[in-house]
Coordinates of C-alpha atoms in Angstrom, one line a residue:
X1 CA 0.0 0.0 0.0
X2 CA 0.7 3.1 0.4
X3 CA 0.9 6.1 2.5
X4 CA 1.1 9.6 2.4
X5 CA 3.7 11.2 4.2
X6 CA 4.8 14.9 4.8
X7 CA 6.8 17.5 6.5
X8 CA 7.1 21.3 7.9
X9 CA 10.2 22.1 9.2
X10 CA 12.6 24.7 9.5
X11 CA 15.7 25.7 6.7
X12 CA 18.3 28.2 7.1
X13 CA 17.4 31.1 4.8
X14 CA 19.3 32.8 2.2
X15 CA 20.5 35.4 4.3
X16 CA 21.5 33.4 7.2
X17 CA 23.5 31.0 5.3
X18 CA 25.4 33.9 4.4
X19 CA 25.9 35.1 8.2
X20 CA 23.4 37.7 8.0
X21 CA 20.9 37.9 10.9
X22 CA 20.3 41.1 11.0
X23 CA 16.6 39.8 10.1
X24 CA 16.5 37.2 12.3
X25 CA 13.7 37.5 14.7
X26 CA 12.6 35.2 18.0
X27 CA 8.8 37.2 17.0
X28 CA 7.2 40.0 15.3
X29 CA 9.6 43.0 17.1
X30 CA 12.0 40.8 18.9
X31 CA 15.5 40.7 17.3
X32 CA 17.9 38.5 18.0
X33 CA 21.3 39.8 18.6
X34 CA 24.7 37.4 17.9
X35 CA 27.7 37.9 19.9
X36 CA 30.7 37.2 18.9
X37 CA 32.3 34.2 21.0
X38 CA 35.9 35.4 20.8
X39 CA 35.3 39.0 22.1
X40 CA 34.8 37.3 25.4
X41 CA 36.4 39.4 28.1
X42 CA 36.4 40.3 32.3
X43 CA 34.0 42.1 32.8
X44 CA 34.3 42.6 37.3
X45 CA 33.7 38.8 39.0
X46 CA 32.1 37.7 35.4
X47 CA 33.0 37.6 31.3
X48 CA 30.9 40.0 28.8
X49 CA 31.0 39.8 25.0
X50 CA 30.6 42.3 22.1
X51 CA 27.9 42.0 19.4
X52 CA 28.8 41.4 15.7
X53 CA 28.7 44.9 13.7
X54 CA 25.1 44.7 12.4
X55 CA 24.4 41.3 13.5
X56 CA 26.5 39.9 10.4
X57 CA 29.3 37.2 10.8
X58 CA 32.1 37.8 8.6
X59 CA 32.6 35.3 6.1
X60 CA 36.7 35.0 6.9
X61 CA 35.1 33.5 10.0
X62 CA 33.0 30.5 8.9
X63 CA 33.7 27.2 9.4
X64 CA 35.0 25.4 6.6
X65 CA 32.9 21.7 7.3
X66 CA 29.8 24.2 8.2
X67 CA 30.3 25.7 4.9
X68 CA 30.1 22.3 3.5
X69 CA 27.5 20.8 5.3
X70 CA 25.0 24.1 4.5
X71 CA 24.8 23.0 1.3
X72 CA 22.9 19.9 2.6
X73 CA 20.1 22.1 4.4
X74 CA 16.9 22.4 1.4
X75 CA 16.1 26.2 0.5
X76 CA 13.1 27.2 2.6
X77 CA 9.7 27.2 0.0
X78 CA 7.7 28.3 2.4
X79 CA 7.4 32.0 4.1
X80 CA 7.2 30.3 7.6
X81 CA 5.6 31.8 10.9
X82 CA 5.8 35.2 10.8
X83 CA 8.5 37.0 12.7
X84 CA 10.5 34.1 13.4
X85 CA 10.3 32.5 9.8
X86 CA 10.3 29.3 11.5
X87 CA 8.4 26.3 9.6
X88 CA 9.5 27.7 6.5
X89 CA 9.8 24.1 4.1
X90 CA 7.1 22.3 3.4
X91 CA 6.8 18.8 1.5
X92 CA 5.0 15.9 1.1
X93 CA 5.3 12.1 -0.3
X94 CA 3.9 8.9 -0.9
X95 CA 5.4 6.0 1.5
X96 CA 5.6 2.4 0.4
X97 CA 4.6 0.1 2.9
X98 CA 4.8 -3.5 1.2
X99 CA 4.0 -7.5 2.9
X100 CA 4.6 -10.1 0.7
X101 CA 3.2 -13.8 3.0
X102 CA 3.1 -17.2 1.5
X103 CA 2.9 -20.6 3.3
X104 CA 3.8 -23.9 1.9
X105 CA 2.4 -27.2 3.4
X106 CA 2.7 -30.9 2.4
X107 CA 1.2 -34.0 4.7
X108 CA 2.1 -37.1 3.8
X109 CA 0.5 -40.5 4.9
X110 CA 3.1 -42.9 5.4
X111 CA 0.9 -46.2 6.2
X112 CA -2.0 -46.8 8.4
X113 CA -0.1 -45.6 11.3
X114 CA 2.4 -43.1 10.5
X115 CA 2.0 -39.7 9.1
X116 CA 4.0 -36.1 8.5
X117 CA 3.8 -33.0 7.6
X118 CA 6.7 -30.2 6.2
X119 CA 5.2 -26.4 6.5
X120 CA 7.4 -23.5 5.2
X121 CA 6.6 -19.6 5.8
X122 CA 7.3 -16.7 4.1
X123 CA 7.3 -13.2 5.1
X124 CA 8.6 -9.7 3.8
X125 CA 7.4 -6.7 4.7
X126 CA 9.0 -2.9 3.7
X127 CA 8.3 0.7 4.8
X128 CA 10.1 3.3 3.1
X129 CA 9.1 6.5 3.7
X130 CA 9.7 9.5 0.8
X131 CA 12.3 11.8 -0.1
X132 CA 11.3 14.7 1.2
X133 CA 14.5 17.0 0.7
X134 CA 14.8 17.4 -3.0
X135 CA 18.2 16.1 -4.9
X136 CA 21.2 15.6 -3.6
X137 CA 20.2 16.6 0.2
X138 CA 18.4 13.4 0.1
X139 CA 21.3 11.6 1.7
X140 CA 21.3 13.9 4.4
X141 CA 17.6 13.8 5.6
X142 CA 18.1 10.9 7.7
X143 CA 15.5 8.5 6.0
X144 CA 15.7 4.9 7.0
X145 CA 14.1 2.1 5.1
X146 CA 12.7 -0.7 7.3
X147 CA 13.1 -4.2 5.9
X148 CA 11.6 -7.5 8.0
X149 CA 11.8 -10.9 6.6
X150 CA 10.8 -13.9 8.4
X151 CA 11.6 -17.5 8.0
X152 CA 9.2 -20.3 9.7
X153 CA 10.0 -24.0 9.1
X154 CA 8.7 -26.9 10.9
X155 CA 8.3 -31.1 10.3
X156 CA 6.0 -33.2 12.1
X157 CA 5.7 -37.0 12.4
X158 CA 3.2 -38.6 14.0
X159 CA 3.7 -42.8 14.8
X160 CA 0.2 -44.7 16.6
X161 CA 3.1 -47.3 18.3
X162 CA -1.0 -49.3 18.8
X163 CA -3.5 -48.9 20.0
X164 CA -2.6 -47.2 23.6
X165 CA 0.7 -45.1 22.3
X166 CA 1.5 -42.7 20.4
X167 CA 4.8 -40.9 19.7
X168 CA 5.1 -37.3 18.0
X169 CA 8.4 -36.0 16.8
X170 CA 8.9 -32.6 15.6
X171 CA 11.9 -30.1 14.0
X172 CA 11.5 -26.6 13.5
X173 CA 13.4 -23.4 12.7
X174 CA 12.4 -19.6 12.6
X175 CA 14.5 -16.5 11.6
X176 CA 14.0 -13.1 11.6
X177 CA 16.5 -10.7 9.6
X178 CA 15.7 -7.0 10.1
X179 CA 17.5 -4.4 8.1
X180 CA 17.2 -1.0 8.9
X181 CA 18.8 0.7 5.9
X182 CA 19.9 4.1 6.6
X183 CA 19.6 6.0 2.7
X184 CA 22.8 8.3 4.0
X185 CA 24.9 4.8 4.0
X186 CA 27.8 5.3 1.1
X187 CA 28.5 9.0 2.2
X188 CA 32.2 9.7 3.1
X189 CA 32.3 11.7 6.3
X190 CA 36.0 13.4 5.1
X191 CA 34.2 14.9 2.1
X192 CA 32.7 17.8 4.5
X193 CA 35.9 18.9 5.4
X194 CA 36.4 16.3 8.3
X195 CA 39.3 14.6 9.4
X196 CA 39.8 12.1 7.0
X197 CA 40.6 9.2 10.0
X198 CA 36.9 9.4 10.4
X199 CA 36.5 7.5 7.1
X200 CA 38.4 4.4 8.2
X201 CA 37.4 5.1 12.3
X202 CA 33.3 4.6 11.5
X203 CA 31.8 0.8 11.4
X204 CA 30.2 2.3 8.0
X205 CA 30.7 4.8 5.9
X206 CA 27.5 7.8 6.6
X207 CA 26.5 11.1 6.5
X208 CA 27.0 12.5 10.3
X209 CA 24.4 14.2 12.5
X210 CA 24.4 17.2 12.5
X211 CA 21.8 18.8 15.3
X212 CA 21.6 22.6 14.9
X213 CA 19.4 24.5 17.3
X214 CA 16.1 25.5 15.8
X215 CA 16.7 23.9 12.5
X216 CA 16.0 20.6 10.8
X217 CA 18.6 17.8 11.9
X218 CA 20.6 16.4 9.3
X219 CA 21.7 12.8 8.8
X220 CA 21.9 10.8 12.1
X221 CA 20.1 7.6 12.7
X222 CA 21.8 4.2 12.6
X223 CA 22.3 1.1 9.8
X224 CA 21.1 -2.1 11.9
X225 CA 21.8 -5.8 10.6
X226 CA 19.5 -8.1 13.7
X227 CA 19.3 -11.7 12.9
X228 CA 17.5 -13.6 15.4
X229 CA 17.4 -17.6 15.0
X230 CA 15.7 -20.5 16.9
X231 CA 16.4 -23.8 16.1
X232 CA 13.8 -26.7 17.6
X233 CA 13.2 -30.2 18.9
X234 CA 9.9 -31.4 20.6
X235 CA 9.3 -34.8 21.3
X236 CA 6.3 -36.5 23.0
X237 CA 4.6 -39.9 24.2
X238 CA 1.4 -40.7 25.2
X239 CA 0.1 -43.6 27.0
X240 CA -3.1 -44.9 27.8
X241 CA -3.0 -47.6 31.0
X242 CA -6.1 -48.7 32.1
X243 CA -7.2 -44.8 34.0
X244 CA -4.5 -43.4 33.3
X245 CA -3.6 -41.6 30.1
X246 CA 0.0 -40.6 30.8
X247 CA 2.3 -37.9 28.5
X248 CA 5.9 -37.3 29.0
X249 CA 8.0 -35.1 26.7
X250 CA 11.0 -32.7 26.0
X251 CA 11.0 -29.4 24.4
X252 CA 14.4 -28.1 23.2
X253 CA 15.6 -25.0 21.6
X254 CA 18.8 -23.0 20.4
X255 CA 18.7 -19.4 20.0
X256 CA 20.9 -17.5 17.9
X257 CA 21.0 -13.5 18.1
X258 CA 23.3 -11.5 16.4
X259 CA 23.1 -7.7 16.0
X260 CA 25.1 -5.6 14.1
X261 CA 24.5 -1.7 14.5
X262 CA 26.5 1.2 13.1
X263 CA 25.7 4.6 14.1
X264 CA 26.2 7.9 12.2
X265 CA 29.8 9.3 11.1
X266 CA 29.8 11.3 14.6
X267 CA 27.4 13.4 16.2
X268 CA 28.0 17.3 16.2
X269 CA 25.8 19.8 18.4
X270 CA 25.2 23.7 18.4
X271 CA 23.3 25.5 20.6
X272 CA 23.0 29.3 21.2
X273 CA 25.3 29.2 24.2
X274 CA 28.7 30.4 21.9
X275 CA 26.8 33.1 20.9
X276 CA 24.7 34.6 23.5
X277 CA 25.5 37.8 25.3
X278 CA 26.3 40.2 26.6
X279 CA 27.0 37.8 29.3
X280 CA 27.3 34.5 27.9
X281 CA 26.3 32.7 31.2
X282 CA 23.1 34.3 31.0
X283 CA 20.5 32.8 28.5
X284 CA 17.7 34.9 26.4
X285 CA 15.4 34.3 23.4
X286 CA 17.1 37.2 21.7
X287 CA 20.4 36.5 22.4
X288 CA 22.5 33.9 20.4
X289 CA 21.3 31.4 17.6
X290 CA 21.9 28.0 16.9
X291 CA 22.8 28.6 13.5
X292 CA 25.2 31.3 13.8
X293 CA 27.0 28.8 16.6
X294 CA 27.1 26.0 13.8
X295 CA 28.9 28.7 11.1
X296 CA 31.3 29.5 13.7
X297 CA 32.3 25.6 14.4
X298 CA 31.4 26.7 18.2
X299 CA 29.7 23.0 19.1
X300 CA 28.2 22.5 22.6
X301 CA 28.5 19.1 22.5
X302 CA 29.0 15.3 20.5
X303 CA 29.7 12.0 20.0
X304 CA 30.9 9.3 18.2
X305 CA 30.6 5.5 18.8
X306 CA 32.1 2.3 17.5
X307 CA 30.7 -1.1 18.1
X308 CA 27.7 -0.1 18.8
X309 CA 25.7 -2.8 20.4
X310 CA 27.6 -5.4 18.0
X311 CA 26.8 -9.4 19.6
X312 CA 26.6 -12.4 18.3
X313 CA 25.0 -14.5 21.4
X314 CA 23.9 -18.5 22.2
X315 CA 21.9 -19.6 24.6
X316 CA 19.9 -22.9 25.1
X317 CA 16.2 -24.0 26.3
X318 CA 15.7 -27.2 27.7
X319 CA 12.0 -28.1 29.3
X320 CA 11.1 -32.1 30.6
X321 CA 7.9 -33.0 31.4
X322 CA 5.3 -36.0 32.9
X323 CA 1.5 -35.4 33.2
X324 CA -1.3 -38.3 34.1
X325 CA -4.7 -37.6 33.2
X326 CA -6.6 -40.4 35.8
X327 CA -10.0 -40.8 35.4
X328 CA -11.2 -41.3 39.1
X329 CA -14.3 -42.3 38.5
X330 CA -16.8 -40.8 35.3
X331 CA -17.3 -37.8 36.7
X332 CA -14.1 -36.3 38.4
X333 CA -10.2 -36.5 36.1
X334 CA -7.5 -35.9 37.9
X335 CA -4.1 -34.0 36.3
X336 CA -1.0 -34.1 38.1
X337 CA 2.1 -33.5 36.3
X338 CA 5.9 -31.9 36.7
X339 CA 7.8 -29.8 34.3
X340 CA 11.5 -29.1 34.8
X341 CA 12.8 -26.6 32.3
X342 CA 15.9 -24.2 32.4
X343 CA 17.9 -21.6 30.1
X344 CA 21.5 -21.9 29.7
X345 CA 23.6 -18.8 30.8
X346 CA 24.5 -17.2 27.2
X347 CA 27.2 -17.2 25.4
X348 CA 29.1 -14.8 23.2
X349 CA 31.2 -15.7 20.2
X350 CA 34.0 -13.3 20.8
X351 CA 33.4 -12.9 24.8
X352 CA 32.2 -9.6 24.3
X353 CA 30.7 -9.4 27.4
X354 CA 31.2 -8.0 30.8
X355 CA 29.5 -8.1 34.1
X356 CA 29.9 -5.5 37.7
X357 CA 31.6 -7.7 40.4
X358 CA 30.9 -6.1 44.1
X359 CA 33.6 -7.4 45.3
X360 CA 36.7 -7.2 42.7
X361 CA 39.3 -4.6 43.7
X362 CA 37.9 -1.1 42.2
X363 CA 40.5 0.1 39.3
X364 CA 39.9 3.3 41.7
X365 CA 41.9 2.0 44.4
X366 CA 45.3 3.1 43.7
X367 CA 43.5 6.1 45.2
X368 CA 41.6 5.0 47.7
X369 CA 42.2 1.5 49.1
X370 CA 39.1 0.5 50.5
X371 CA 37.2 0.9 47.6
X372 CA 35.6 -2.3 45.9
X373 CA 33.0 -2.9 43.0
X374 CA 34.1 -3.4 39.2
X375 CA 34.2 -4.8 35.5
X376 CA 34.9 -8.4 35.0
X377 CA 35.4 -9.6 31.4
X378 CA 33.8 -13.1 30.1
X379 CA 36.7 -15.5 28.8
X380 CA 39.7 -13.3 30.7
X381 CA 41.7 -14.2 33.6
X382 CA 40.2 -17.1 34.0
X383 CA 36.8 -16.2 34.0
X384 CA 33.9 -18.5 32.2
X385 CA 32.6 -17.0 29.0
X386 CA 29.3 -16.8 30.7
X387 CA 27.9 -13.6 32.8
X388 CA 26.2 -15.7 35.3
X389 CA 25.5 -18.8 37.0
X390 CA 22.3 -20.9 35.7
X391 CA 19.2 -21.1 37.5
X392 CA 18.6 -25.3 37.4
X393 CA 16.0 -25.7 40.1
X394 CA 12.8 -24.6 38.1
X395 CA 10.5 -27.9 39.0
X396 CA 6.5 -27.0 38.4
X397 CA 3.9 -29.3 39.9
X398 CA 0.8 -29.5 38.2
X399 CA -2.4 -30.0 39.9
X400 CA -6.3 -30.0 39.4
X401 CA -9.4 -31.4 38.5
X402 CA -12.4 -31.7 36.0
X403 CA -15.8 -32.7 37.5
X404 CA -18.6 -33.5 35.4
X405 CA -21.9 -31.4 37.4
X406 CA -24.7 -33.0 35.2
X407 CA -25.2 -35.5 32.5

C-alpha cells in the first residue's frame, strides 16, 4: 500500500547561510542579537561579550565543514511563521509500505499408522518513507528504510506405536532478519571537510548528524543488521494404562542472536550558548542562535561510537515434562504432572561481554584503598565465557481437577 507522508520544518534562509541575521527574529519586534564568541572578556567577577557589527558574521570566519555541510540544508519554500520564519519548508510524499506472506504445506500418509507434515513460511514486509529534501540533500535527511523478513520451518511425524501409544516427533526453525537501511549509507564523512581518519574510524561509511538549534537535523540515525534464530526439537509420548492416560515429553531450543549496528559518522551539536551575550552565562530568546553557533564551528556538544551494540550470542532451552490424566471415576479427572525446564547462561562468540563484580578490587583503588565494585570480562583471567551462574532448580507441579456437574 501506500501512505502519504509529509513535513514542515525549518531551513536556514538565504540570508542566514550567508551570516546575515540582521533579520533574524525570535517574533514579530523581537531581534535576535549574535555575539561574537571570541570578544569574550572580564567584565568585574564575570565575562561580557561584544555583538557582531550589524548582526552579520564575517565570512573569513565560517567554518569550513559548516560551509560544506550548509549546502545539505533544502532552501526554505515556504514563508514560515511570521516574525520568526520558522516552519518555513514544506513537502509531502507517498510512502511504500509492502507484505509479501506465503505458506507452503505438504502431509504425507506414510501407512495406516504413520503420518508427517513439512510447513514453510514466508514473510517480507518494507516501509520506506519519501524523499522529502529534493536532490542531492536526500542523503542527508536521515531516511531509513525498514526491511523485515521472516523465516518459519517446521516437520511433524506422528507414529500410533498401537492402540494405547502414540509418539510425536517434531523439527522446526524460525529466523528473523531486520535491516534497517539508513539512505545516508555510502556518504564519506572526510568529504565535508572532516578529518579524514573518520573515514576508516566509523563501522560504515555515513553522512554524520548534524543537530543545529532551531533547524532541521541532518543525517543521524543508525544502519542495523539483527538476525534472530531458533532452532527446535519437541518430542512426546502418550500412553493410555487402564485410567491413566500418561504424556511425557521434551522441548528443546537454540537461540541465535546476532546484532550488528552502526551509528552515524559522529554526532555534532550547536546551541546558542557560543553566541549569547552580553553575558554568555546568562541565556535569552534574543540573544545567540543555533545557527550562527554552527557557522562558527562553536559546538556544545557530540559523539561518536564504534561497536555499537555489535553481539553475536547463544543460549539454550531445555524443558522435561510427565502429566497423568486419571480418570477417578466418570465424573471427576485428575491432572497431576511436573515440568522441569531451564535456560543456559549465554554465550558470546568473541566474549564480548562483561558483568559489575561487588567485590573485585575497584580500578579506583590506587587512590583509595578500601574501595571495591568493578568490570569483569567473560573469557579473561580465567573467567567463564558466561555472565552468570544458571538457574537449574525450576520444577513446576501440576495439579487439578475436572468434574462433570450433570449429564
Amino acid at each position: 500500500q501506500r501512505s502519504f507522508r509529509e513535513t514542515l520544518s525549518t531551513m536556514p534562509t538565504s540570508e542566514q547561510r550567508l551570516g546575515d541575521f540582521s533579520q533574524t527574529l525570535a517574533g514579530v519586534g523581537r531581534p535576535i542579537t549574535i555575539f561574537d564568541p571570541l570578544s569574550t572578556t572580564p567584565s568585574g567577577n564575570s565575562v561580557v561579550r561584544t555583538a557582531f557589527p550589524g548582526n552579520r558574521i564575517p565570512a573569513n570566519r565560517f567554518d569550513p565543514v559548516a560551509v560544506n555541510v550548509m549546502r545539505f540544508f533544502p532552501n526554505p519554500n515556504q514563508p514560515g511563521i511570521e516574525g520568526s520564519r520558522q516552519q518555513n519548508f514544506y513537502n509531502a510524499g507517498s510512502a511504500a509500505v509492502d507484505t509479501n506472506n506465503y505458506d507452503f504445506r505438504v502431509d504425507h500418509n506414510i501407512n495406516d499408522r504413520q503420518k508427517m507434515f513439512a510447513r514453510v513460511s514466508r514473510r517480507f514486509s518494507f516501509d520506506g518513507p519519501p524523499q522529502l529534501f529534493p536532490g542531492d540533500t536526500g542523503v542527508a535527511e536521515g531516511r531509513i528504510n525498514l526491511n523485515d523478513w521472516g523465516t518459519n520451518i517446521v516437520t511433524d511425524y506422528t507414529n500410533t506405536l498401537n492402540s494405547s501409544s502414540i509418539l510425536n516427533l517434531r523439527l522446526s526453525f524460525a529466523r528473523n532478519f531486520f535491516l534497517f537501511d539508513n539512505q545516508g549509507l555510502g556518504f564519506t564523512p572526510s568529504t565535508l571537510g572532516l578529518p579524514r581518519d573518520l573515514d576508516t574510524a566509523v563501522d560504515l561509511p555515513m553522512f554524520p548528524r548534524f543537530a543545529v538549534g532551531g533547524q532541521t537535523a541532518l543525517g543521524g540515525n543508525d544502519h542495523r543488521r539483527s538476525g534472530f534464530n531458533q532452532y527446535g526439537f519437541a518430542g512426546s509420548y502418550t500412553k493410555t494404562i487402564g485410567k491413566h492416560n500418561i504424556k511425557t515429553g521434551y522441548e528443546g531450543r537454540q537461540l541465535r542472536i546476532n546484532v550488528w549496528e552502526a551509528r552515524a559518522a559522529g554526532t555534532f551539536n550547536f546551541s546558542s550558548g557560543f553566541t549569547q551575550g552580553p553575558n554568555p552565562n546568562t541565556a535569552s530568546a534574543t540573544a545567540g542562535y543555533g545557527l550562527a553557533s554552527f557557522l562558527l564551528g562553536a559546538g556544545s556538544g557530540g559523539n561518536f561510537f564504534q561497536n555499537w551494540k555489535n553481539v553475536a550470542s547463544e543460549s539454550y532451552y531445555h524443558a522435561f515434562y510427565f502429566q497423568d490424566d486419571i480418570r477417578v471415576n466418570r465424573k471427576l479427572t485428575l491432572n497431576l504432572g511436573l515440568r522441569y525446564d531451564f535456560d543456559t547462561p549465554r554465550t558470546e562468540r568473541y566474549d564480548r561481554m562483561s558483568w559489575f563484580d561487588p567485590s573485585v578490587r575497584s580500578p579506583l583503588a590506587a587512590t583509595q584503598s578500601n574501595i571495591v565494585g568493578g568490570l569483569r570480562f567473560v573469557g579473561a583471567d580465567g573467567n567463564s565465557r558466561v555472565q552468570y551462574d544458571g538457574d537449574y532448580n525450576n520444577l513446576a507441579p501440576r495439579i487439578g481437577f475436572a468434574y462433570q456437574a450433570n449429564e
